[in-house]
Coordinates of C-alpha atoms and ligand atoms in Angstrom, one line a residue:
X524 CA 12.9 17.4 30.9
X525 CA 9.8 18.4 32.9
X526 CA 9.8 21.8 31.2
X527 CA 10.2 20.2 27.8
X528 CA 7.3 17.9 28.4
X529 CA 5.1 20.7 29.7
X530 CA 5.9 22.7 26.7
X531 CA 5.2 19.8 24.4
X532 CA 1.9 19.3 26.2
X533 CA 1.0 23.0 25.7
X534 CA 1.8 22.8 22.1
X535 CA -0.2 19.7 21.7
X536 CA -3.1 21.4 23.5
X537 CA -2.8 24.4 21.2
X538 CA -3.0 22.1 18.3
X539 CA -5.9 20.3 19.8
X540 CA -7.7 23.5 20.3
X541 CA -7.0 24.7 16.8
X542 CA -8.3 21.4 15.4
X543 CA -11.3 21.2 17.7
X544 CA -12.2 24.8 16.8
X545 CA -12.1 23.8 13.2
X546 CA -14.2 20.8 13.9
X547 CA -17.0 22.8 15.4
X548 CA -16.7 25.6 12.8
X549 CA -15.7 23.8 9.6
X550 CA -15.7 27.2 7.7
X551 CA -12.6 28.2 9.6
X552 CA -11.0 24.8 9.0
X553 CA -10.1 25.9 5.5
X554 CA -10.5 22.4 4.1
X555 CA -11.6 23.6 0.8
X556 CA -9.8 21.3 -1.6
X557 CA -7.0 22.7 -3.7
X558 CA -7.8 22.8 -7.4
X559 CA -7.8 19.3 -8.8
X560 CA -6.4 19.7 -12.3
X561 CA -6.1 16.0 -12.9
X562 CA -7.9 14.7 -16.0
X563 CA -9.8 11.5 -15.6
X564 CA -6.9 9.5 -16.6
X565 CA -3.4 10.2 -17.8
X566 CA -0.3 11.9 -16.7
X567 CA -0.1 15.3 -15.0
X568 CA 3.4 16.6 -14.3
X569 CA 4.1 17.3 -10.6
X570 CA 6.7 19.8 -9.5
X571 CA 8.1 18.0 -6.4
X572 CA 7.8 19.9 -3.1
X573 CA 10.5 21.2 -0.7
X574 CA 10.0 21.6 3.0
X575 CA 12.3 22.3 5.9
X576 CA 10.9 20.7 9.1
X577 CA 8.2 18.3 8.2
X578 CA 6.3 16.9 5.2
X579 CA 3.5 14.6 4.3
X580 CA 2.8 12.9 0.9
X581 CA -0.6 11.2 0.3
X582 CA -2.7 10.2 -2.7
X583 CA -5.3 13.0 -2.4
X584 CA -4.9 16.7 -1.7
X585 CA -7.5 16.7 1.1
X586 CA -5.7 13.8 2.9
X587 CA -2.3 15.5 2.5
X588 CA -3.9 18.7 3.9
X589 CA -5.2 16.9 7.0
X590 CA -1.8 15.4 7.7
X591 CA -0.2 18.8 7.2
X592 CA -2.5 20.4 9.7
X593 CA -1.7 17.8 12.3
X594 CA 2.0 18.1 11.8
X595 CA 1.8 21.9 12.0
X596 CA -0.1 21.6 15.3
X597 CA 2.9 19.6 16.6
X598 CA 1.6 16.2 15.9
X599 CA 3.8 13.2 15.3
X600 CA 4.1 11.3 12.0
X601 CA 1.8 8.6 13.4
X602 CA -0.8 11.3 14.4
X603 CA -0.7 12.6 10.8
X604 CA -1.0 9.1 9.5
X605 CA -4.2 8.6 11.5
X606 CA -5.7 11.8 10.1
X607 CA -4.6 11.1 6.6
X608 CA -6.1 7.6 6.7
X609 CA -9.4 8.7 8.0
X610 CA -9.7 11.3 5.2
X611 CA -8.6 8.8 2.6
X612 CA -11.5 6.5 3.8
X613 CA -13.8 9.3 2.7
X614 CA -12.2 10.8 -0.4
X615 CA -10.3 7.9 -1.9
X616 CA -12.8 5.1 -0.9
X617 CA -11.7 3.0 -3.9
X618 CA -8.3 2.4 -2.4
X619 CA -8.1 2.2 1.3
X620 CA -10.1 2.8 4.5
X621 CA -11.2 1.6 7.9
X622 CA -12.7 -1.4 6.2
X623 CA -9.3 -2.6 5.1
X624 CA -5.8 -3.4 6.2
X625 CA -2.4 -1.7 6.2
X626 CA 1.3 -1.9 6.9
X627 CA 3.0 0.9 8.8
X628 CA 6.7 1.2 9.0
X629 CA 7.8 3.7 11.7
X630 CA 11.2 5.3 12.5
X631 CA 11.6 7.0 15.9
X632 CA 15.0 8.5 15.2
X633 CA 16.6 5.3 16.4
X634 CA 14.7 2.2 15.5
X635 CA 12.5 0.9 12.8
X636 CA 9.3 -0.8 13.8
X637 CA 6.8 -2.6 11.6
X638 CA 3.1 -2.4 12.6
X639 CA 1.0 -5.1 10.8
X640 CA -2.6 -4.3 10.3
X641 CA -3.2 -6.9 7.6
X642 CA -6.7 -8.4 7.4
X643 CA -7.1 -11.9 8.7
X644 CA -9.2 -14.8 7.4
X645 CA -12.1 -15.5 9.7
X646 CA -12.0 -18.5 12.0
X647 CA -14.6 -20.2 9.8
X648 CA -12.5 -20.0 6.6
X649 CA -10.6 -22.9 5.2
X650 CA -8.5 -23.7 2.2
X651 CA -11.6 -24.4 0.1
X652 CA -12.9 -20.9 0.5
X653 CA -12.2 -20.0 -3.2
X654 CA -13.0 -23.3 -4.8
X655 CA -16.2 -24.2 -6.6
X656 CA -18.2 -27.4 -5.9
X657 CA -15.9 -29.2 -8.4
X658 CA -12.9 -28.1 -6.4
X659 CA -11.8 -25.7 -9.2
X660 CA -10.7 -22.1 -8.3
X661 CA -13.5 -19.5 -8.7
X662 CA -13.2 -16.8 -11.4
X663 CA -11.6 -13.8 -9.7
X664 CA -14.6 -11.5 -9.6
X665 CA -16.9 -14.3 -8.6
X666 CA -14.7 -14.5 -5.5
X667 CA -14.3 -10.8 -4.9
X668 CA -17.8 -9.4 -5.0
X669 CA -19.8 -10.2 -1.9
X670 CA -18.9 -11.3 1.6
X671 CA -16.7 -14.2 0.9
X672 CA -13.5 -12.2 0.2
X673 CA -13.8 -9.9 3.1
X674 CA -11.0 -10.2 5.7
X675 CA -11.3 -9.0 9.2
X676 CA -10.2 -5.4 8.9
X677 CA -7.0 -4.3 10.7
X678 CA -6.3 -0.7 9.8
X679 CA -7.9 1.0 12.9
X680 CA -6.5 -1.5 15.4
X681 CA -3.0 -1.0 13.8
X682 CA -3.2 2.8 13.9
X683 CA -4.4 2.6 17.5
X684 CA -1.5 0.5 18.5
X685 CA 1.0 2.8 16.7
X686 CA -0.7 5.9 18.2
X687 CA -0.5 4.5 21.7
X688 CA 3.3 4.2 21.2
X689 CA 4.0 7.3 19.2
X690 CA 1.0 9.7 19.3
X691 CA 1.5 13.2 20.6
X692 CA -2.0 14.6 19.9
X693 CA -5.1 13.0 21.4
X694 CA -6.6 10.2 19.3
X695 CA -10.0 11.8 19.0
X696 CA -8.6 15.1 17.5
X697 CA -7.1 13.2 14.6
X698 CA -10.6 12.3 13.4
X699 CA -11.8 15.9 13.1
X700 CA -10.7 16.6 9.6
X701 CA -12.4 13.5 8.2
X702 CA -15.6 14.1 10.2
X703 CA -15.8 17.7 9.1
X704 CA -15.3 16.7 5.5
X705 CA -17.8 13.8 5.7
X706 CA -20.4 16.0 7.2
X707 CA -19.8 19.1 5.1
X708 CA -19.1 17.1 1.9
X709 CA -16.1 16.8 -0.4
X710 CA -15.9 17.3 -4.1
X711 CA -15.8 14.1 -6.1
X712 CA -12.4 14.0 -7.7
X713 CA -11.8 13.1 -11.4
X714 CA -10.1 9.8 -10.4
X715 CA -13.0 8.7 -8.1
X716 CA -15.5 9.6 -10.8
X717 CA -13.6 7.6 -13.4
X718 CA -13.3 4.6 -11.2
X719 CA -16.9 4.6 -10.3
X720 CA -17.9 4.9 -13.9
X721 CA -15.6 2.1 -14.9
X722 CA -16.8 -0.3 -12.2
X723 CA -19.2 -3.1 -13.1
X724 CA -19.9 -4.3 -9.6
X725 CA -20.2 -1.3 -7.3
X726 CA -23.8 -0.5 -8.4
X727 CA -25.0 -4.0 -7.4
X728 CA -24.7 -3.0 -3.7
X729 CA -27.7 -0.9 -2.8
X730 CA -25.9 1.3 -0.3
X731 CA -22.9 1.9 -2.6
X732 CA -25.3 2.5 -5.5
X733 CA -27.2 5.2 -3.7
X734 CA -24.0 6.9 -2.6
X735 CA -21.8 6.8 -5.6
X736 CA -24.4 7.1 -8.4
X737 CA -27.0 9.6 -9.3
X738 CA -30.6 8.6 -9.4
X739 CA -30.4 8.2 -13.2
X740 CA -27.6 5.6 -12.7
X741 CA -24.6 7.7 -13.8
X742 CA -21.6 8.2 -11.5
X743 CA -21.7 11.3 -9.4
X744 CA -20.1 14.1 -11.4
X745 CA -16.6 15.5 -10.8
X746 CA -17.0 18.4 -8.3
X747 CA -20.3 17.1 -6.8
X748 CA -20.3 17.8 -3.1
X749 CA -20.6 14.3 -1.6
X750 CA -21.6 14.0 2.0
X751 CA -21.2 10.8 4.0
X752 CA -23.2 11.1 7.3
X753 CA -22.9 7.4 8.0
X754 CA -19.1 7.5 7.9
X755 CA -19.0 10.6 10.0
X756 CA -21.0 8.8 12.7
X757 CA -18.7 5.8 12.6
X758 CA -15.6 8.0 12.8
X759 CA -17.1 9.8 15.8
X760 CA -17.6 6.5 17.5
X761 CA -14.0 5.3 16.8
X762 CA -12.8 8.8 17.9
X763 CA -14.6 8.4 21.2
X764 CA -14.2 4.7 21.9
X765 CA -11.1 3.7 20.1
X766 CA -11.0 0.6 17.9
X767 CA -13.7 -1.0 20.1
X768 CA -16.1 1.4 18.5
X769 CA -15.7 -0.5 15.3
X770 CA -14.7 -4.0 16.3
X771 CA -17.5 -4.4 18.9
X772 CA -21.1 -3.1 19.2
X773 CA -23.3 -1.8 16.4
X774 CA -20.6 -1.2 13.8
X775 CA -19.3 -4.7 14.2
X776 CA -22.8 -6.1 13.9
X777 CA -23.4 -4.1 10.7
X778 CA -20.1 -5.4 9.3
X779 CA -20.9 -9.0 10.1
X780 CA -24.5 -8.7 8.7
X781 CA -23.2 -7.2 5.5
X782 CA -20.7 -10.1 5.1
X783 CA -22.9 -13.0 6.2
X784 CA -26.2 -11.9 4.6
X785 CA -24.9 -11.2 1.1
X786 CA -27.6 -12.7 -1.1
X787 CA -25.4 -14.7 -3.5
X788 CA -21.9 -14.8 -2.1
X789 CA -21.9 -14.7 1.7
X790 CA -18.8 -14.8 3.9
X791 CA -18.0 -16.4 7.2
X792 CA -16.9 -13.5 9.5
X793 CA -18.3 -13.4 13.0
X794 CA -18.5 -10.9 15.8
X795 CA -15.8 -12.9 17.6
X796 CA -13.5 -12.6 14.6
X797 CA -13.9 -8.8 14.7
X798 CA -13.5 -8.5 18.5
X799 CA -10.5 -10.8 18.4
X800 CA -8.5 -9.0 15.7
X801 CA -5.0 -8.0 16.9
X802 CA -2.5 -5.7 15.2
X803 CA 1.0 -7.1 15.4
X804 CA 4.4 -5.6 15.8
X805 CA 7.0 -7.4 13.7
X806 CA 10.7 -7.2 13.1
X807 CA 11.3 -5.2 9.9
X808 CA 13.4 -6.6 7.1
X809 CA 16.6 -4.5 6.7
X810 CA 19.5 -5.2 4.4
X811 CA 22.6 -3.3 3.1
X812 CA 22.8 -1.8 -0.4
X813 CA 25.7 0.0 -2.0
X814 CA 25.1 2.6 -4.7
X815 CA 27.4 5.2 -6.2
X816 CA 30.1 4.3 -3.6
X817 CA 27.8 4.9 -0.7
X818 CA 26.3 2.4 1.7
X819 CA 22.7 2.4 2.6
X820 CA 20.4 0.3 4.9
X821 CA 17.1 -0.4 3.3
X822 CA 14.2 -1.4 5.6
X823 CA 10.9 -2.7 4.6
X824 CA 7.9 -4.7 5.8
X825 CA 8.4 -8.4 6.7
X826 CA 6.1 -11.3 5.9
X827 CA 3.1 -11.5 5.4
X828 CA 4.5 -8.7 3.2
X829 CA 6.5 -9.9 0.2
X830 CA 7.5 -6.4 -0.9
X831 CA 10.7 -5.9 1.1
X832 CA 12.2 -9.3 0.3
X833 CA 11.3 -9.0 -3.4
X834 CA 12.6 -5.4 -3.7
X835 CA 15.7 -6.4 -1.7
X836 CA 16.3 -9.4 -3.9
X837 CA 16.0 -7.4 -7.2
X838 CA 18.4 -4.7 -6.0
X839 CA 20.7 -7.3 -4.5
X840 CA 20.8 -9.3 -7.8
X841 CA 21.3 -6.1 -9.9
X842 CA 24.3 -5.2 -7.7
X843 CA 25.9 -8.5 -8.9
X844 CA 25.5 -7.7 -12.6
X845 CA 26.8 -4.8 -14.7
X846 CA 23.5 -2.9 -14.2
X847 CA 25.0 -0.3 -11.9
X848 CA 27.4 0.7 -14.7
X849 CA 24.6 1.5 -17.1
X850 CA 23.3 5.0 -17.0
X851 CA 20.0 6.3 -18.2
X852 CA 19.9 7.0 -21.9
X853 CA 18.0 10.1 -22.9
X854 CA 16.4 10.0 -19.4
X855 CA 15.2 6.5 -19.8
X856 CA 16.4 3.1 -18.6
X857 CA 18.2 1.5 -21.6
X858 CA 17.3 -1.9 -23.1
X859 CA 20.4 -3.7 -21.7
X860 CA 19.6 -2.4 -18.2
X861 CA 16.0 -3.3 -18.5
X862 CA 16.9 -6.8 -19.6
X863 CA 18.9 -7.3 -16.4
X864 CA 16.2 -5.8 -14.2
X865 CA 13.4 -7.9 -15.8
X866 CA 15.5 -11.1 -15.4
X867 CA 16.2 -10.3 -11.7
X868 CA 12.4 -9.7 -11.2
X869 CA 11.6 -13.1 -12.7
X870 CA 14.0 -14.7 -10.2
X871 CA 12.6 -12.7 -7.3
X872 CA 9.0 -13.4 -8.2
X873 CA 9.7 -17.2 -8.4
X874 CA 11.0 -17.1 -4.8
X875 CA 8.0 -15.0 -3.8
X876 CA 5.5 -17.5 -5.2
X877 CA 7.3 -20.4 -3.6
X878 CA 8.1 -19.2 -0.1
X879 CA 6.2 -16.2 1.0
X880 CA 3.2 -16.3 3.4
X881 CA 2.0 -15.4 6.8
X882 CA 5.0 -16.1 9.2
X883 CA 2.6 -17.3 11.9
X884 CA 1.7 -20.2 9.6
X885 CA 4.5 -20.5 7.1
X886 CA 8.1 -21.6 7.8
X887 CA 10.7 -19.4 6.2
X888 CA 13.3 -21.2 4.1
X889 CA 16.3 -22.4 6.1
X890 CA 14.5 -21.1 9.2
X891 CA 15.0 -17.4 8.5
X892 CA 13.5 -15.0 6.0
X893 CA 16.9 -13.3 5.7
X894 CA 18.1 -16.5 3.9
X895 CA 16.3 -15.0 0.8
X896 CA 18.5 -11.9 1.0
X897 CA 21.8 -13.6 1.9
X898 CA 24.5 -12.0 -0.3
X899 CA 26.0 -15.3 -1.5
X900 CA 22.5 -16.6 -2.4
X901 CA 21.7 -13.5 -4.4
X902 CA 25.1 -13.6 -6.1
X903 CA 24.3 -17.2 -7.2
X904 CA 20.8 -16.2 -8.4
X905 CA 22.3 -13.3 -10.4
X906 CA 24.6 -15.7 -12.2
X907 CA 21.5 -17.3 -13.7
X908 CA 21.0 -14.1 -15.7
X909 CA 22.3 -14.6 -19.2
X910 CA 22.1 -12.6 -22.5
X911 CA 18.7 -14.2 -23.4
X912 CA 15.6 -14.0 -21.3
X913 CA 14.9 -17.1 -19.1
X914 CA 11.2 -16.2 -19.7
X915 CA 10.0 -18.1 -16.6
X916 CA 12.4 -18.5 -13.6
X917 CA 12.3 -21.3 -11.0
X918 CA 12.5 -20.6 -7.3
X919 CA 16.0 -21.0 -5.8
X920 CA 17.0 -23.0 -2.7
X921 CA 18.1 -20.4 -0.1
X922 CA 20.2 -21.9 2.7
X923 CA 19.9 -25.3 0.9
X924 CA 16.4 -25.5 2.3
X925 CA 14.2 -28.4 1.1
X926 CA 11.1 -27.0 -0.7
X927 CA 8.1 -27.5 1.6
X928 CA 5.7 -25.6 -0.6
X929 CA 4.5 -25.5 -4.2
X930 CA 4.7 -22.2 -6.2
X931 CA 1.5 -20.2 -6.2
X932 CA 0.1 -18.9 -9.5
X933 CA 0.0 -15.1 -9.8
X934 CA -3.4 -13.5 -9.3
X935 CA -4.5 -10.0 -10.2
X936 CA -4.9 -7.2 -7.7
X937 CA -5.3 -3.4 -7.9
X938 CA -6.1 -0.4 -5.8
X939 CA -4.4 0.7 -2.5
X940 CA -2.7 3.9 -1.4
X941 CA 0.6 5.0 0.0
X942 CA 1.4 7.6 2.6
X943 CA 4.9 8.9 3.5
X944 CA 5.4 11.3 6.4
X945 CA 8.3 13.0 8.2
X946 CA 7.5 15.0 11.3
X947 CA 9.2 17.8 13.2
X948 CA 10.3 15.5 16.0
X949 CA 12.6 13.2 14.0
X950 CA 10.1 10.4 13.3
X951 CA 9.1 9.1 9.9
X952 CA 6.3 6.9 8.6
X953 CA 6.0 4.8 5.4
X954 CA 2.5 3.3 5.3
X955 CA 0.8 1.4 2.5
X956 CA -2.9 0.9 3.1
X957 CA -5.4 -1.1 1.1
X958 CA -8.9 -2.5 0.6
X959 CA -7.3 -4.7 -2.2
X960 CA -9.3 -4.3 -5.5
X961 CA -10.7 -0.9 -6.5
X962 CA -13.7 -0.5 -4.1
X963 CA -12.8 -3.8 -2.4
X964 CA -15.6 -6.3 -2.1
X965 CA -18.1 -3.7 -3.3
X966 CA -19.9 -3.9 0.0
X967 CA -20.7 -0.6 1.7
X968 CA -21.5 -0.8 5.4
X969 CA -24.2 1.6 6.6
X970 CA -24.9 1.2 10.3
X971 CA -28.1 3.2 10.6
X972 CA -29.4 3.0 7.1
X973 CA -28.4 6.6 6.2
X974 CA -26.4 7.9 3.3
X975 CA -23.0 6.4 2.6
X976 CA -20.8 4.4 5.0
X977 CA -17.5 2.6 4.4
X978 CA -16.4 -0.1 2.0
X979 CA -15.2 -3.6 3.0
X980 CA -12.0 -5.1 1.6
X981 CA -11.6 -8.2 -0.5
X982 CA -8.2 -8.9 0.9
X983 CA -8.8 -12.6 1.2
X984 CA -8.4 -12.9 -2.6
X985 CA -4.7 -12.2 -2.0
X986 CA -4.5 -15.8 -0.8
X987 CA -3.9 -18.4 -3.4
X988 CA -7.2 -19.7 -4.5
X989 CA -5.7 -23.1 -5.1
X990 CA -4.5 -24.7 -1.8
X991 CA -2.0 -27.1 -3.4
X992 CA -0.3 -27.9 -6.7
X993 CA -1.3 -30.9 -8.9
X994 CA 0.8 -33.2 -6.8
X995 CA -0.9 -32.1 -3.6
X996 CA 2.1 -30.1 -2.3
X997 CA 0.6 -27.3 -0.3
X998 CA 1.0 -23.6 -1.3
X999 CA 2.5 -21.4 1.4
X1000 CA -0.1 -18.7 0.7
X1001 CA -3.2 -20.9 0.8
X1002 CA -6.3 -19.9 2.9
X1003 CA -6.2 -21.0 6.5
X1004 CA -8.4 -19.8 9.4
X1005 CA -6.9 -16.8 11.2
X1006 CA -4.2 -16.3 8.6
X1007 CA -3.1 -13.1 6.9
X1008 CA -2.9 -13.1 3.1
X1009 CA 0.5 -12.5 1.5
X1010 CA 0.8 -8.9 0.4
X1011 CA 2.9 -7.0 -2.1
X1012 CA 2.8 -3.8 -0.2
X1013 CA 6.3 -2.4 0.2
X1014 CA 6.5 0.7 2.5
X1015 CA 10.2 1.4 2.6
X1016 CA 12.5 3.5 4.7
X1017 CA 16.1 4.0 3.5
X1018 CA 19.0 5.1 5.8
X1019 CA 22.5 6.3 5.3
X1020 CA 24.4 3.3 6.7
X1021 CA 27.3 5.4 8.2
X1022 CA 25.2 8.0 10.0
X1023 CA 21.9 6.2 10.5
X1024 CA 20.2 9.2 9.1
X1025 CA 16.9 8.7 7.2
X1026 CA 17.4 9.1 3.4
X1027 CA 13.9 8.5 2.2
X1028 CA 10.4 7.2 2.9
X1029 CA 8.7 5.6 -0.1
X1030 CA 6.0 3.2 -1.4
X1031 CA 3.2 2.7 -3.9
X1032 CA -0.1 0.9 -4.6
X1033 CA -0.3 -1.3 -7.7
X1034 CA -0.9 -4.9 -6.7
X1035 CA 2.2 -7.2 -7.3
X1036 CA 3.6 -4.3 -9.4
X1037 CA 4.1 -2.4 -6.2
X1038 CA 7.4 -4.2 -5.9
X1039 CA 8.6 -2.9 -9.3
X1040 CA 7.3 0.7 -8.7
X1041 CA 9.1 0.8 -5.4
X1042 CA 12.3 -0.8 -6.6
X1043 CA 12.4 1.6 -9.6
X1044 CA 12.0 4.6 -7.3
X1045 CA 14.7 3.5 -4.9
X1046 CA 17.1 2.6 -7.7
X1047 CA 16.4 5.8 -9.5
X1048 CA 17.3 7.9 -6.5
X1049 CA 20.2 5.9 -5.1
X1050 CA 21.8 4.7 -8.4
X1051 CA 20.9 7.3 -10.9
X1052 CA 21.0 10.2 -8.5
X1053 CA 17.4 11.4 -9.4
X1054 CA 15.3 13.3 -6.9
X1055 CA 12.1 11.8 -5.6
X1056 CA 9.9 13.4 -8.2
X1057 CA 12.2 12.5 -11.1
X1058 CA 12.5 8.9 -9.9
X1059 CA 8.7 8.6 -9.6
X1060 CA 8.3 10.0 -13.0
X1061 CA 10.4 7.4 -14.7
X1062 CA 8.4 5.0 -16.8
X1063 CA 7.3 1.8 -15.0
X1064 CA 8.4 -1.7 -15.9
X1065 CA 8.6 -5.1 -14.4
X1066 CA 7.8 -8.8 -14.7
X1067 CA 5.8 -11.1 -12.4
X1068 CA 7.8 -14.0 -13.8
X1069 CA 5.9 -14.1 -17.1
X1070 CA 5.9 -11.4 -19.8
X1071 CA 8.1 -8.3 -19.6
X1072 CA 5.7 -5.5 -18.9
X1073 CA 6.5 -1.9 -19.9
X1074 CA 4.5 1.2 -19.3
X1075 CA 2.5 2.0 -22.4
X1076 CA 3.9 4.7 -24.8
X1077 CA 6.9 5.5 -22.5
X1078 CA 9.7 3.6 -24.2
X1079 CA 11.0 4.0 -27.8
X1080 CA 10.2 1.1 -30.2
X1081 CA 13.9 0.3 -30.3
X1082 CA 13.9 -0.6 -26.6
X1083 CA 10.9 -2.9 -27.1
X1084 CA 12.5 -4.5 -30.1
X1085 CA 15.8 -5.0 -28.2
X1086 CA 14.0 -6.8 -25.4
X1087 CA 12.1 -9.0 -27.8
X1088 CA 15.4 -9.9 -29.6
X1089 CA 16.5 -11.3 -26.2
X1090 CA 13.6 -13.7 -26.3
X1091 CA 11.2 -11.9 -23.9
X1092 CA 7.5 -11.6 -24.5
X1093 CA 7.0 -7.8 -24.1
X1094 CA 3.6 -6.2 -23.3
X1095 CA 3.0 -2.5 -23.1
X1096 CA 0.3 -1.7 -20.6
X1097 CA -0.9 1.2 -18.5
X1098 CA 1.0 0.8 -15.2
X1099 CA -0.8 3.1 -12.8
X1100 CA 1.5 3.4 -9.9
X1101 CA 0.6 5.8 -7.0
X1102 CA 4.1 6.4 -5.7
X1103 CA 4.8 8.8 -2.9
X1104 CA 8.3 9.5 -1.6
X1105 CA 10.0 12.0 0.7
X1106 CA 13.8 12.4 0.7
X1107 CA 16.3 14.1 3.0
X1108 CA 18.0 17.1 1.4
X1109 CA 20.8 19.3 2.9
X1110 CA 18.2 21.9 3.9
X1111 CA 15.3 19.6 4.9
X1112 CA 13.0 17.5 2.8
X1113 CA 11.9 17.1 -0.8
X1114 CA 8.8 15.1 -1.7
X1115 CA 7.4 13.7 -4.9
X1116 CA 4.0 12.4 -5.8
X1117 CA 3.0 10.2 -8.7
X1118 CA 1.9 12.1 -11.9
X1119 CA -0.4 9.1 -12.7
X1120 CA -2.7 9.9 -9.7
X1121 CA -3.9 12.8 -7.6
X1122 CA -1.3 12.8 -4.8
X1123 CA 0.4 15.9 -3.5
X1124 CA 3.1 16.7 -0.9
X1125 CA 2.9 19.5 1.7
X1126 CA 5.2 20.6 4.4
X1127 CA 6.8 23.5 6.2
Ligands
LIG2495 N1 -3.9 -6.2 -1.9 C1 -2.6 -6.0 -2.5 C2 -1.5 -6.3 -1.5 O1 -1.7 -6.1 -0.3 C3 -2.4 -4.6 -2.9 C4 -3.4 -4.2 -4.0 C5 -3.0 -3.1 -4.8 O2 -2.0 -2.4 -4.6 O3 -3.7 -2.8 -5.7 O4 -0.6 -6.8 -1.9

């Protein structure tokens, strides 16, 4: 035992030295980005990647690369997640970062643990936060842009907690890739360029404007070497001092100033809110699922996440229909299968709107969130699926619970990033991380007034703007001081029930559609026998309990017509998932990354 730990210590030290050497001499760090062939928008085929011992899948090649180097140096899956997240803060600032929140699901070879780094509402927030002076909900972007929507960030505190429990390399080392890239610069990717160009609000923030735009007002070009000295300094501080380097002192003061002093839409965050933020460890949501005569255990993130329950409900309802007897037709889900899926999604989203919220504030139906996944309850819900579309489903009554809450209207959300990792020590991570909308609240924090900084989230707009329905019945996901907004993030780990062996780690960004992107990938792999890449490549589809939404130009007209003939309103839209998944194979691992974004997988 002693020899083993000494050896591990030595390996960790070697890794540390390698990374530290790279940090002082970035030229030997070989962080030059792989070619980024991705066009500004659209679909680029990805091959899928095999590995034997470890693998990491993230939404940007530089972030994947940082995680790969950490794993190669003997780091754990959590170590790699820290390095990946710090690089994502820099290179994919539109989606996630230290100014946001995250859910991390961890498997240590035995148990699944859920680390909750979701943002919280400041102590000064109340249920009127997103109402105008007439008591009407604000227009979405009137709420988003500024300080009002900014939740107390949780990502760094959460990673620190997970690292204390599962880190193998020292915390500070894990910041070196991001610091080296922030100081030396990274090439603006096509996706970043596209999103900057498309954004109407980012340029209103003077710090963001100077960083993301050229002096003539155009977005920084693809391939421009963007340096972020302000972020590098903040990362150095967090590397040295831990999360206190961000939640207290000058960085905390800069965050609070940015939020409270916004000229037209200030927020209520205080230094005490930042200092008091706590990451939380929660019980994961796990349920059984049978596909192709095999039993699985699917684990996901509990409330305030709604993803695991909604994904579990959809899969559980489908298992009570004839869906599992319907194969792909010409490589695509057939109309009769889609009908069943879309009806199941309406039913799941009705329950989500009615019941889901922060468990520290909201009572689960029948006293237990698992009531929503009870097999007999799901069998009953599945019986509501008929040949014609129900168009809009009503929430069910799990465990015969009396409804204490009114259903919340669906609100838009976009952005976010997903990371899947398996390390060489038998651990795995599925982590979904977000600043909510693309570029969050469009507020960039610069501590010393230099170039760049980091973006603040607009996660509070994941609360229901309306606190109650027309009859005054409160909405579970209304704003309350210190509460965490309901999330759709669905980081998922799937296990072989008989052996307990990990089968896959998966997840996606995409707002409420995350639930459908993730459910599609799990179903594609378990029920249709696709590999991770093929399952991710399948066209996207889903319903948020309104229209049936299909990924644009991916389904034949006959499929669309068949769904319309069943009474559904069908809309074809771009559905930009950012799925990442790693699956177990007989020889090791196989990872897939979404062709709709810039992600890649690397491993050895
Ligand atoms: N803020 C959303 C959530 O946590 C995710 C947003 C997105 O994926 O675009 O549910």
